[in-house]
Amino acid sequence: MEDKSNFLLPNNQRFVELDSSQAFNNLTNKEKFYAHYLSQAAWNGGLIVLLQTSPESPKIFSLLHRIFLGESLENLKASALKAGVSEDDFQAFLVYAGGLFANSGNYKGFGDTKFIPNLTKDAFELIVKSSKAYENDNTHITKLWQKVQNPVYSLTPRLTSLGLPNKGVTTYFSSNCTEEDSNLVNDWMKTKRIEAYICRTFKTTADDGLPLYTIHLASVESSPKPPLTMDKELYKNAYFQVTRGDYSPLLKIASDNLGKAQEYAANDNEKNMLKHYINSFIEGDLNEHKEGSRFWIKDKGPIIETYQGFIETYRDPSGQRGEFEGFVAMVNKEMSKKFGRLVDSAESFIKLLPWGQDLEKDSFLRPDFTSLDVLTFSGSGIPAGINIPNYDEIRQNEGFKNVSLGNVIPAAYKESVIPFLSEEDKALLDKYRVASFEVQVGLHELLGHGSGKLLRQNADGTFNFDKKKVKNPLTGKEIEMWYTEGETYDSKFTTLGSAFEECRAEAVGLYLSVLPEIVKIFGYEGQEAEDVTYVNWLSLLWNGVAKATEMYQPSTDTWLQAHARARFVLMRLLQLEGEGLLTVTEPARGTDLLLTLDRHRIATDGKRIIGEFLVKLQTLKATGDAAAAEQLFARYSRLEGEWARWRDIVLLHKQPRNIFVQPNTMLKDNAVELKRYSAGAEGMISSWVERFPDSKVDDILEQLADQQAKYFEDLELLAAP
């Protein structure tokens, strides 16, 4: 049994405010209304993530939300202390609630491991039973508590992390689906050219005893509508059907708010974008979301930026189904100018990437690249940068946007502790961490995710590359593998896809950050530029040691987070191939590590090793060679030998990730006001109570949780003590 402390949020958990007040206050009245309704859509759609995380998350949310709605925190605390709850236990209760709201469920958005309350079940129950909510409706609150108490606390091995049934919990598939089921579903969906972004899969048994897989699309409408929905058909000794109506009531609220936002849109691109998002949510038609994304790309340099829908595939164990995400943000003009200059030079920088022109896009699609101050970000966590849309055909042929979330970066690093480095390196990291991370985000999103071509055969049999001329850089021979019609990067690389692509983007950032002309764009020259480059490499490689290994689960030999695995791979690559360029030692056995990077060899040996690795990564991605990619990654991402032991040292120094407290927008006297909250568990809870000021959402979440419960009954049994 793993140490229980690995699954607790400490009572001194850090909460930081995500402040966007300056940018918000600069908006016009019309823009504020636009931002308000977009935020309402994002927050209500974001509740879907509770249903996508674990079977119990919606009901835990409902229990906590109803308790906090019922009375002030002061009153709740007074009643709880009177009932015999300690101050520490009450604080642990608030921190758990803050964690659940921030992660949209009881599994961490970054790392996918479960977290449980840092107080006993009895103390938790005392707080529940001393609440006004319990006094006013003890039947309902008791029922909720009885339903969730075992899943909330259970650390049965399978329930400690997200994953397919033999290794974890997922609600993207019913809990009787194995990897074989997932592969079979993938095969059938390929034959129908259905991409999995907006669906979940539930396996039952048909009347004749064969398995029946229901592909259930997210939509407001639930009636059959061919060709979106499909009647039952037989394929490889199993039945398949497509239905719709998943998350219907939440998507209805999101769509209604997008409709209200339309009235305040600044131009036709924004109006059309929202129109297609609404159609997509109502009908369950992914092509409508793609159409909305096309208008989104055309909306260059808007004052208010938003993107909403089923976007990132990190948490689907088969790497294809999207988690709901919605963000609303305002442009930070100063920082955006720097990113604009990076875009201006991007074509010349892309030519410097080591895989050559044949594996690069035929023409550079000049994207928008803005730095945004986030007003609202719903989902399981807030990234520092985004490159979207994720749809291959749009990204390759029509374009994309890059977004750096400027107010997230400094907030993420507030007061963090830095183990495993010399005092000199710590001081440098402290000084240049935010600056270097802005450079890395720019290069990672624009020239990492934004570069590289997928070699494919078109529907008419032609190719998007010259088969006679283009050679495989790894073999020197003709290209022998490519993508065929209906195949995407996600459908070919499945579980490895996210980590592999993040590694490619991170490596591009390292490779190009050694160029003084790039660092100069961000305002650094001479010695300062050298320090920023050094800190960029140091920070990423330190992350590969000090943070990434937390995300590895020894019991199942799996990585729980794509970025973490990517950074560990790059760190191990330089440790194994760098001949002393990067060393990790153990100065105090069992308690401390020391990472040392030879800064004088970064621009020579470091760049060469990363460059050679990039050629491998891009070639395997371009040709769709997932098997060779698995082999390559396995070599560098195994925690063997001393690393298995060193992971325990990393866990000794583990720091919880900061939890962001986000503001709310409120309508008042025909105007929109921004309400900010204090950086603490109390402020976090107040923000969620005021975001959802009545229990309607709780009723919806409970109803949806009850509807899906039959697909996860065995997990309930597993959680029983």
XYZ file of C-alpha atoms in Angstrom:
721
model
C 0.000 0.000 0.000
C 1.411 3.380 -0.993
C 1.880 5.993 1.708
C -1.496 7.628 2.391
C 0.146 11.060 2.665
C 0.691 10.969 -1.134
C -3.091 11.293 -1.515
C -3.710 14.218 0.831
C -3.824 17.958 0.204
C -2.031 19.481 3.218
C -3.802 21.931 5.523
C -1.316 24.609 4.418
C -2.213 24.049 0.742
C -1.386 27.239 -1.196
C -4.204 29.094 -2.947
C -3.253 31.982 -5.254
C -5.463 34.579 -6.874
C -5.649 34.584 -10.653
C -5.913 38.322 -11.077
C -7.222 39.779 -14.332
C -8.788 42.944 -12.928
C -6.567 45.385 -14.796
C -7.356 43.888 -18.214
C -11.056 43.522 -17.341
C -11.396 47.123 -16.206
C -10.051 48.281 -19.584
C -12.957 46.634 -21.429
C -15.937 48.561 -22.795
C -19.410 47.867 -21.409
C -20.271 45.765 -24.468
C -17.062 43.737 -24.126
C -17.793 43.108 -20.447
C -21.216 41.664 -21.314
C -19.610 39.468 -23.983
C -17.041 38.226 -21.439
C -19.755 37.640 -18.820
C -21.973 35.381 -20.939
C -18.982 33.508 -22.341
C -17.859 32.892 -18.739
C -21.317 31.648 -17.780
C -21.172 29.190 -20.683
C -17.672 28.045 -19.705
C -18.485 27.509 -16.011
C -21.693 25.577 -16.672
C -20.105 23.490 -19.429
C -17.143 22.928 -17.119
C -19.358 20.999 -14.675
C -19.303 18.226 -17.309
C -15.729 17.481 -16.187
C -17.102 16.179 -12.869
C -18.955 13.497 -14.858
C -15.858 12.834 -16.990
C -13.601 12.322 -13.959
C -15.146 9.704 -11.679
C -18.608 8.259 -10.992
C -18.682 9.853 -7.527
C -17.367 13.359 -8.371
C -20.757 14.921 -9.307
C -22.309 13.789 -6.021
C -19.357 14.896 -3.881
C -19.651 18.301 -5.575
C -23.389 18.389 -4.883
C -22.936 17.461 -1.204
C -20.263 20.111 -0.608
C -21.983 22.795 -2.683
C -25.316 22.280 -0.875
C -23.552 22.517 2.506
C -21.804 25.790 1.570
C -24.988 27.227 0.008
C -26.877 26.594 3.237
C -25.008 29.040 5.486
C -21.914 31.179 5.901
C -18.573 29.486 6.559
C -18.448 31.207 9.975
C -21.735 29.600 11.011
C -20.761 26.204 9.638
C -17.467 26.375 11.500
C -19.119 27.391 14.774
C -21.576 24.465 14.555
C -18.829 22.007 13.605
C -16.533 23.071 16.460
C -19.459 22.873 18.867
C -20.069 19.300 17.663
C -16.482 18.404 18.588
C -14.640 18.905 15.290
C -11.116 20.328 15.704
C -9.881 23.511 13.978
C -7.433 21.400 11.960
C -10.149 19.027 10.798
C -12.388 21.889 9.727
C -9.505 23.444 7.772
C -8.840 20.056 6.113
C -12.516 19.908 5.107
C -12.279 23.347 3.441
C -9.023 22.444 1.664
C -10.556 19.207 0.336
C -13.564 21.146 -0.974
C -11.268 23.738 -2.591
C -9.287 20.934 -4.210
C -12.428 19.249 -5.517
C -13.721 22.504 -7.055
C -10.324 23.352 -8.584
C -9.790 19.921 -10.153
C -13.450 19.412 -11.146
C -13.454 16.124 -9.284
C -11.566 14.038 -6.740
C -8.606 13.250 -9.040
C -5.876 15.807 -9.680
C -6.154 17.596 -13.016
C -2.381 17.439 -13.271
C -1.211 13.915 -12.500
C -4.550 12.094 -12.438
C -4.051 10.702 -8.930
C -6.846 10.587 -6.409
C -6.854 12.870 -3.393
C -8.780 12.200 -0.184
C -9.740 14.406 2.781
C -7.061 15.042 5.403
C -9.526 14.282 8.230
C -11.208 11.068 9.376
C -14.471 9.867 7.919
C -16.094 10.398 11.328
C -14.934 14.026 11.517
C -16.155 14.638 7.944
C -19.543 13.182 8.880
C -19.734 15.393 11.986
C -19.299 18.490 9.791
C -21.951 17.244 7.337
C -24.402 16.584 10.189
C -23.803 19.879 11.963
C -24.617 21.850 8.777
C -27.758 23.904 8.086
C -28.194 21.933 4.845
C -28.487 18.721 6.905
C -30.873 20.366 9.357
C -33.102 21.578 6.503
C -33.150 18.324 4.505
C -31.480 15.520 6.416
C -32.963 12.793 4.186
C -31.310 14.093 1.037
C -27.990 15.089 2.626
C -27.775 11.724 4.447
C -28.431 9.892 1.180
C -25.701 11.856 -0.588
C -23.199 11.272 2.216
C -23.957 7.545 2.340
C -23.476 7.335 -1.413
C -20.098 9.093 -1.516
C -18.390 8.355 1.815
C -16.721 5.098 0.690
C -15.576 6.363 -2.753
C -14.317 9.605 -1.149
C -11.969 7.728 1.187
C -11.156 4.493 -0.661
C -7.512 3.904 -1.614
C -8.085 0.481 -3.165
C -5.191 0.305 -5.684
C -7.368 0.456 -8.792
C -9.127 3.578 -7.458
C -5.979 5.633 -6.798
C -5.543 6.933 -10.347
C -7.316 7.445 -13.657
C -6.903 4.809 -16.343
C -8.505 1.831 -18.054
C -10.121 -0.725 -15.732
C -7.180 -2.991 -14.970
C -5.119 0.075 -13.973
C -7.521 2.770 -12.856
C -10.813 4.613 -13.081
C -12.302 6.295 -16.124
C -15.799 7.357 -17.085
C -14.928 7.708 -20.772
C -15.593 3.937 -20.905
C -17.926 1.829 -18.775
C -15.930 0.056 -16.088
C -16.164 -3.350 -17.828
C -14.131 -2.119 -20.832
C -10.562 -3.387 -21.186
C -7.785 -2.227 -23.488
C -8.968 -4.857 -26.007
C -12.461 -3.303 -25.930
C -10.959 0.154 -26.399
C -8.946 -1.062 -29.424
C -11.982 -2.747 -30.978
C -14.071 0.414 -30.542
C -11.218 2.410 -32.083
C -11.144 0.050 -35.111
C -14.901 0.304 -35.668
C -14.886 4.096 -35.318
C -12.095 4.288 -37.908
C -14.233 2.340 -40.399
C -16.994 4.912 -39.870
C -14.579 7.871 -39.839
C -15.893 8.963 -36.468
C -13.465 10.945 -34.311
C -13.894 10.355 -30.585
C -13.610 13.903 -29.142
C -17.240 14.271 -28.004
C -18.157 10.710 -27.087
C -18.029 8.096 -24.352
C -18.353 4.319 -24.782
C -20.556 2.024 -22.705
C -20.441 -1.770 -23.063
C -23.494 -3.910 -22.328
C -24.699 -7.326 -23.520
C -27.140 -7.667 -26.429
C -30.107 -10.100 -26.354
C -28.107 -12.759 -28.205
C -25.256 -12.587 -25.673
C -22.779 -10.647 -27.857
C -21.232 -7.430 -26.527
C -22.978 -4.193 -27.486
C -20.891 -1.004 -27.541
C -22.859 2.232 -27.359
C -20.947 5.295 -28.566
C -22.763 8.119 -26.754
C -22.289 11.642 -28.176
C -22.367 14.799 -26.065
C -25.380 16.905 -27.094
C -28.508 18.685 -25.909
C -30.720 16.682 -28.279
C -31.156 12.994 -27.495
C -33.420 11.766 -30.324
C -31.956 9.651 -33.168
C -30.630 11.727 -36.072
C -28.790 9.779 -38.805
C -26.045 10.033 -39.918
C -24.884 11.454 -36.539
C -26.540 8.568 -34.725
C -26.375 4.990 -36.048
C -28.507 1.940 -35.496
C -27.035 -1.281 -34.157
C -24.697 -3.094 -36.544
C -22.473 -6.145 -36.270
C -18.677 -5.829 -36.589
C -16.065 -8.423 -35.561
C -18.540 -10.405 -33.457
C -19.858 -7.410 -31.501
C -22.585 -4.830 -31.951
C -22.018 -1.087 -32.247
C -24.473 1.806 -32.134
C -24.210 5.589 -31.862
C -26.629 7.558 -29.669
C -26.600 11.158 -28.437
C -27.734 13.260 -25.493
C -24.790 12.887 -23.078
C -24.565 15.793 -20.557
C -27.683 17.288 -22.188
C -28.911 19.702 -19.445
C -25.446 21.178 -18.841
C -24.815 21.684 -22.566
C -28.239 23.379 -22.772
C -27.199 26.002 -20.165
C -23.827 26.467 -21.925
C -25.518 26.885 -25.332
C -28.071 29.363 -23.991
C -25.275 31.534 -22.588
C -23.278 31.361 -25.830
C -26.469 32.568 -27.531
C -26.615 35.564 -25.175
C -22.909 36.272 -25.777
C -23.593 36.379 -29.552
C -25.535 39.623 -29.098
C -22.361 41.320 -27.831
C -19.884 39.813 -30.323
C -17.492 42.278 -31.954
C -17.686 40.960 -35.539
C -19.130 38.318 -37.864
C -16.303 35.865 -37.213
C -17.191 35.817 -33.516
C -20.917 35.522 -34.247
C -20.337 32.636 -36.663
C -17.904 30.929 -34.303
C -20.504 30.973 -31.514
C -23.301 29.910 -33.862
C -21.381 26.763 -34.828
C -20.333 25.991 -31.237
C -24.015 26.200 -30.247
C -25.019 23.910 -33.144
C -22.298 21.462 -32.160
C -23.449 21.369 -28.522
C -27.125 21.051 -29.447
C -26.805 18.443 -32.198
C -23.722 16.485 -31.115
C -22.040 17.214 -34.438
C -18.234 17.438 -34.237
C -18.072 18.960 -37.739
C -20.008 21.959 -36.420
C -17.336 22.470 -33.741
C -14.659 22.259 -36.440
C -16.537 24.876 -38.441
C -16.657 27.111 -35.344
C -12.908 26.576 -34.928
C -12.339 27.788 -38.499
C -14.096 31.077 -37.693
C -12.159 31.220 -34.431
C -8.835 31.065 -36.330
C -10.037 33.872 -38.621
C -10.858 36.110 -35.654
C -7.389 37.643 -35.478
C -6.274 39.597 -32.420
C -9.662 39.907 -30.682
C -9.916 41.939 -27.469
C -11.649 38.982 -25.792
C -10.552 35.478 -26.669
C -12.565 32.327 -25.985
C -12.533 28.683 -26.989
C -15.020 26.155 -25.613
C -15.808 22.510 -26.141
C -14.347 19.025 -25.783
C -10.711 19.876 -26.371
C -7.780 18.104 -24.723
C -7.470 14.319 -24.814
C -4.928 13.878 -21.985
C -7.295 12.146 -19.567
C -8.952 9.631 -21.867
C -6.897 6.454 -21.306
C -6.936 5.862 -25.075
C -5.933 9.470 -25.803
C -8.840 10.410 -28.093
C -11.826 11.690 -26.117
C -11.808 15.377 -25.182
C -12.404 16.844 -21.751
C -14.698 19.850 -21.645
C -12.804 23.109 -21.362
C -13.851 26.716 -21.661
C -11.711 29.792 -21.319
C -12.360 33.505 -21.570
C -9.437 35.914 -21.529
C -8.397 39.456 -22.399
C -5.413 40.388 -24.522
C -2.255 41.571 -22.761
C -0.999 44.001 -25.402
C 2.604 44.419 -24.199
C 3.424 40.721 -24.070
C 1.484 40.071 -27.274
C 3.830 42.432 -29.142
C 6.755 40.122 -28.283
C 4.848 37.066 -29.471
C 3.874 38.978 -32.614
C 7.564 39.552 -33.364
C 8.182 35.824 -32.838
C 5.440 35.036 -35.381
C 6.972 37.552 -37.827
C 10.248 35.605 -37.737
C 8.688 32.139 -37.419
C 9.252 31.098 -41.046
C 12.974 31.708 -40.798
C 13.167 29.949 -37.412
C 11.235 26.905 -38.650
C 13.909 26.456 -41.343
C 16.435 25.994 -38.523
C 14.623 22.931 -37.154
C 16.757 19.833 -37.730
C 14.372 17.572 -39.707
C 14.535 19.467 -42.998
C 11.965 20.828 -45.422
C 10.468 17.502 -46.553
C 8.958 16.825 -43.124
C 7.764 20.402 -42.698
C 4.391 21.852 -43.717
C 4.297 23.000 -47.348
C 3.617 26.570 -46.283
C 3.717 28.262 -42.904
C 0.202 29.204 -41.865
C 0.775 32.432 -39.995
C -1.099 32.027 -36.706
C -2.341 34.503 -34.180
C -0.137 34.496 -31.083
C -1.360 36.478 -28.143
C -0.633 36.726 -24.472
C -3.876 36.653 -22.556
C -4.926 37.409 -19.018
C -7.349 34.675 -18.047
C -10.697 35.794 -16.677
C -12.283 32.320 -16.638
C -10.831 28.870 -17.173
C -13.092 25.904 -16.537
C -11.949 22.298 -16.623
C -9.598 20.229 -14.500
C -6.650 22.630 -14.519
C -5.194 25.743 -16.114
C -2.260 25.425 -18.542
C 0.317 28.144 -19.188
C -0.023 28.024 -22.959
C -2.297 26.515 -25.593
C -1.992 25.678 -29.278
C -5.395 24.886 -30.761
C -7.504 23.631 -32.488
C -6.370 20.033 -32.059
C -8.085 18.869 -35.254
C -5.302 17.597 -37.545
C -6.820 18.671 -40.833
C -7.445 22.261 -39.685
C -4.071 22.626 -38.012
C -2.167 21.215 -40.994
C -4.043 22.969 -43.797
C -5.851 26.011 -42.443
C -4.030 27.245 -39.362
C -4.160 27.493 -35.609
C -3.758 29.974 -32.783
C -1.191 30.140 -30.042
C -2.093 31.501 -26.679
C 0.162 32.236 -23.728
C -1.782 32.689 -20.502
C 0.259 35.547 -19.096
C -1.294 35.910 -15.640
C -1.095 32.138 -15.016
C 2.707 31.921 -15.308
C 3.741 34.187 -12.392
C 0.851 32.918 -10.227
C 1.908 29.300 -10.746
C 5.372 30.009 -9.339
C 4.373 32.055 -6.302
C 6.550 31.159 -3.296
C 7.470 27.730 -4.591
C 10.321 25.798 -2.982
C 13.176 24.603 -5.212
C 15.005 21.474 -3.958
C 17.877 19.527 -5.639
C 19.887 22.516 -6.940
C 23.001 24.418 -5.829
C 22.400 27.770 -4.111
C 23.716 29.568 -7.201
C 21.298 27.729 -9.524
C 18.396 28.331 -7.136
C 19.084 32.075 -7.180
C 19.217 32.115 -10.996
C 16.062 30.027 -11.276
C 14.282 32.333 -8.875
C 15.350 35.392 -10.869
C 14.681 34.216 -14.435
C 12.098 31.477 -14.076
C 9.085 33.491 -15.256
C 11.086 35.139 -18.066
C 12.491 31.838 -19.339
C 9.106 30.146 -19.092
C 7.555 32.845 -21.289
C 10.249 32.137 -23.897
C 9.665 28.369 -23.615
C 5.878 28.721 -23.885
C 6.293 30.842 -27.012
C 8.649 28.377 -28.701
C 6.759 25.287 -27.444
C 3.363 26.441 -28.740
C 4.272 28.297 -31.955
C 7.292 26.429 -33.301
C 6.754 23.144 -31.411
C 3.093 22.249 -31.809
C 2.843 24.549 -34.816
C 5.559 22.804 -36.860
C 5.940 19.504 -38.654
C 3.984 17.744 -41.366
C 2.032 14.490 -41.308
C 2.700 12.439 -44.449
C -0.570 11.128 -45.795
C -2.289 9.398 -48.666
C -5.399 11.281 -49.764
C -8.803 9.701 -50.471
C -8.074 9.756 -54.233
C -4.849 7.778 -53.807
C -2.496 10.755 -54.237
C 0.050 11.738 -51.568
C 0.807 15.052 -49.873
C 4.547 14.428 -50.449
C 6.724 13.326 -53.360
C 7.079 9.572 -52.842
C 10.023 9.312 -55.208
C 12.078 12.120 -53.686
C 11.314 12.246 -49.965
C 13.579 10.022 -47.882
C 13.198 8.830 -44.301
C 15.940 10.711 -42.363
C 16.397 7.751 -40.001
C 16.951 5.083 -42.689
C 17.923 7.082 -45.790
C 15.382 4.976 -47.707
C 12.062 5.831 -49.322
C 9.099 6.550 -47.069
C 7.330 3.252 -46.305
C 4.656 4.378 -43.811
C 2.099 7.198 -43.825
C -1.411 8.135 -42.693
C -4.315 6.828 -44.747
C -7.775 8.367 -45.120
C -9.599 8.481 -41.782
C -6.431 8.073 -39.695
C -5.332 10.866 -37.367
C -2.304 11.305 -35.139
C -4.514 10.597 -32.090
C -6.043 7.449 -33.570
C -2.604 6.045 -34.484
C -0.587 7.043 -31.410
C -3.492 6.606 -28.899
C -2.136 6.378 -25.326
C 1.370 7.581 -26.255
C 0.179 10.497 -28.394
C -0.002 13.314 -25.857
C 3.347 12.596 -24.156
C 5.133 12.113 -27.493
C 3.818 15.397 -28.929
C 4.528 17.342 -25.718
C 8.088 15.985 -25.789
C 8.521 17.153 -29.391
C 7.254 20.646 -28.514
C 9.399 20.898 -25.364
C 12.471 19.753 -27.323
C 11.828 22.420 -29.991
C 11.742 25.009 -27.187
C 15.107 23.847 -25.812
C 16.685 23.584 -29.275
C 15.717 27.090 -30.408
C 16.203 28.878 -27.070
C 19.985 28.727 -27.555
C 19.682 31.246 -30.422
C 20.437 34.790 -29.179
C 18.186 36.311 -31.885
C 15.172 34.465 -30.415
C 15.830 35.412 -26.805
C 16.368 39.015 -27.997
C 12.741 39.120 -29.217
C 11.695 38.765 -25.582
C 13.934 41.649 -24.561
C 17.073 39.865 -23.315
C 20.601 40.372 -24.632
C 24.184 39.616 -23.636
C 24.762 37.978 -20.262
C 21.079 38.232 -19.359
C 20.105 36.350 -22.534
C 22.605 33.600 -21.673
C 21.127 33.363 -18.177
C 17.566 33.126 -19.552
C 18.608 30.325 -21.942
C 20.446 28.477 -19.181
C 17.465 28.810 -16.798
C 15.126 27.578 -19.541
C 17.135 24.348 -19.888
C 17.750 24.059 -16.159
C 14.101 24.627 -15.261
C 12.770 22.047 -17.715
C 15.352 19.401 -16.771
C 14.889 20.115 -13.051
C 11.175 19.589 -13.651
C 12.001 16.212 -15.204
C 13.612 15.181 -11.907
C 11.832 17.085 -9.148
C 8.250 17.107 -10.425
C 7.821 14.568 -13.214
C 8.700 11.477 -11.189
C 5.774 12.217 -8.836
C 3.546 11.456 -11.822
C 4.922 7.956 -12.340
C 3.001 5.099 -10.749
C 5.299 2.163 -9.917
C 2.463 -0.288 -9.137
C 1.152 -0.175 -12.717
C 4.315 1.066 -14.453
C 2.388 3.972 -15.950
C 2.869 7.708 -16.344
C -0.134 9.698 -15.183
C 0.667 12.935 -16.972
C 1.832 13.606 -20.532
C 4.004 16.702 -19.862
C 5.687 14.945 -16.930
C 6.673 11.930 -19.004
C 7.880 14.230 -21.805
C 10.182 16.183 -19.465
C 11.517 13.021 -17.820
C 12.383 11.624 -21.268
C 14.364 14.752 -22.198
C 16.138 14.780 -18.840
C 17.097 11.081 -19.174
C 18.193 11.603 -22.778
C 20.692 14.270 -21.709
C 21.744 12.289 -18.646
C 22.400 9.120 -20.676
C 23.817 10.626 -23.881
C 25.427 13.824 -22.580
C 28.625 12.369 -21.052
C 28.437 14.572 -17.978
C 26.435 17.425 -19.546
C 23.664 16.677 -17.043
C 24.338 14.765 -13.830
C 22.082 13.733 -10.982
C 23.773 12.642 -7.752
C 22.653 11.761 -4.226
C 24.673 13.897 -1.770
C 22.649 12.712 1.240
C 21.620 9.095 0.813
C 17.883 8.581 0.887
C 17.036 12.233 1.520
C 18.506 14.546 -1.129
C 19.505 14.797 -4.805
C 21.612 17.302 -6.740
C 21.081 18.135 -10.404
C 23.989 19.805 -12.217
C 23.899 21.123 -15.787
C 27.090 22.223 -17.572
C 25.945 25.559 -18.989
C 28.999 25.893 -21.253
C 28.024 22.816 -23.278
C 24.327 23.629 -23.831
C 24.816 25.443 -27.160
C 27.100 22.672 -28.492
C 26.518 19.153 -27.151
C 23.121 19.938 -25.675
C 21.757 21.369 -28.904
C 23.254 18.491 -30.952
C 21.724 15.752 -28.759
C 18.301 17.429 -28.682
C 18.508 18.042 -32.458
C 19.216 14.377 -33.232
C 16.363 13.357 -30.957
C 14.007 15.847 -32.647
C 14.712 14.268 -36.035
C 13.614 10.915 -34.586
C 10.502 12.374 -32.961
C 9.350 14.265 -36.057
C 10.086 11.377 -38.454
C 8.106 8.900 -36.355
C 5.230 11.366 -36.002
C 5.230 12.284 -39.695
C 5.149 8.640 -40.821
C 2.711 7.500 -38.121
C 5.175 4.893 -36.833
C 3.640 4.473 -33.379
C 5.386 1.131 -32.688
C 8.878 2.612 -33.126
C 7.788 5.656 -31.099
C 6.740 3.351 -28.222
C 10.159 1.670 -28.328
C 12.023 4.978 -28.331
C 10.000 6.363 -25.451
C 10.186 3.193 -23.383
C 13.975 3.430 -23.341
C 14.045 6.888 -21.773
C 10.940 6.807 -19.583
C 11.607 3.691 -17.508
C 12.182 4.343 -13.829
C 14.748 1.643 -13.250
C 17.768 1.202 -11.004
C 18.514 4.221 -8.854
C 15.598 6.174 -10.360
C 13.112 3.817 -8.715
C 14.716 4.753 -5.378
C 15.134 8.429 -6.235
C 11.408 8.763 -6.814
C 10.974 8.204 -3.048
C 13.370 11.122 -2.392
C 11.340 13.304 -4.773
C 8.171 12.424 -2.864
C 9.839 13.475 0.407
C 10.203 16.999 -1.045
C 6.806 17.061 -2.772
C 5.052 20.444 -2.901
C 1.331 20.615 -3.725
C 0.500 22.576 -6.889
C -0.938 26.011 -6.277
C -4.718 26.171 -6.527
C -6.023 29.146 -8.508
C -8.861 31.216 -7.078
C -10.720 32.740 -10.036
C -13.012 35.777 -10.018
C -16.676 35.964 -11.031
C -18.476 38.390 -13.281
C -21.846 39.575 -12.011
C -24.710 41.545 -13.545
C -25.633 44.615 -11.538
C -27.688 47.656 -12.577
C -27.285 47.008 -16.302
C -23.521 46.656 -15.933
C -21.062 43.812 -15.395
C -18.891 43.841 -12.296
C -15.831 41.762 -11.510
C -15.781 40.180 -8.059
C -12.425 39.026 -6.691
C -11.830 36.617 -3.805
C -9.126 36.164 -1.193
C -6.366 33.636 -1.876
C -7.357 30.849 0.509
C -9.715 27.900 0.891
C -12.429 30.278 2.157
C -12.106 32.556 -0.890
C -12.123 29.537 -3.201
C -15.359 28.218 -1.674
C -17.048 31.653 -1.729
C -16.199 31.983 -5.428
C -17.953 28.691 -6.219
C -21.005 29.452 -4.077
C -21.439 32.814 -5.824
C -20.742 31.263 -9.222
C -23.635 28.837 -8.690
C -25.932 30.652 -6.241
C -28.626 27.951 -6.063
C -28.876 24.154 -6.048
C -30.216 23.729 -9.618
C -26.811 22.559 -10.825
C -26.661 20.051 -7.955
C -30.003 18.555 -9.019
C -28.714 18.262 -12.606
C -25.417 16.691 -11.556
C -27.149 14.135 -9.342
C -29.602 13.262 -12.103
C -26.766 12.757 -14.624
C -24.712 10.753 -12.107
C -27.715 8.468 -11.475
C -28.197 7.957 -15.222
C -24.613 6.747 -15.697
C -24.342 4.821 -12.391
C -25.254 1.450 -13.934
C -22.048 1.486 -15.995
C -19.841 1.794 -12.903
C -21.491 -0.450 -10.298
C -18.393 -2.596 -9.737
C -16.373 0.504 -8.745
C -18.837 1.138 -5.924
C -18.260 -2.409 -4.675
C -14.477 -1.907 -4.901
C -14.746 1.221 -2.741
C -16.610 -0.565 0.056
C -14.378 -0.923 3.130
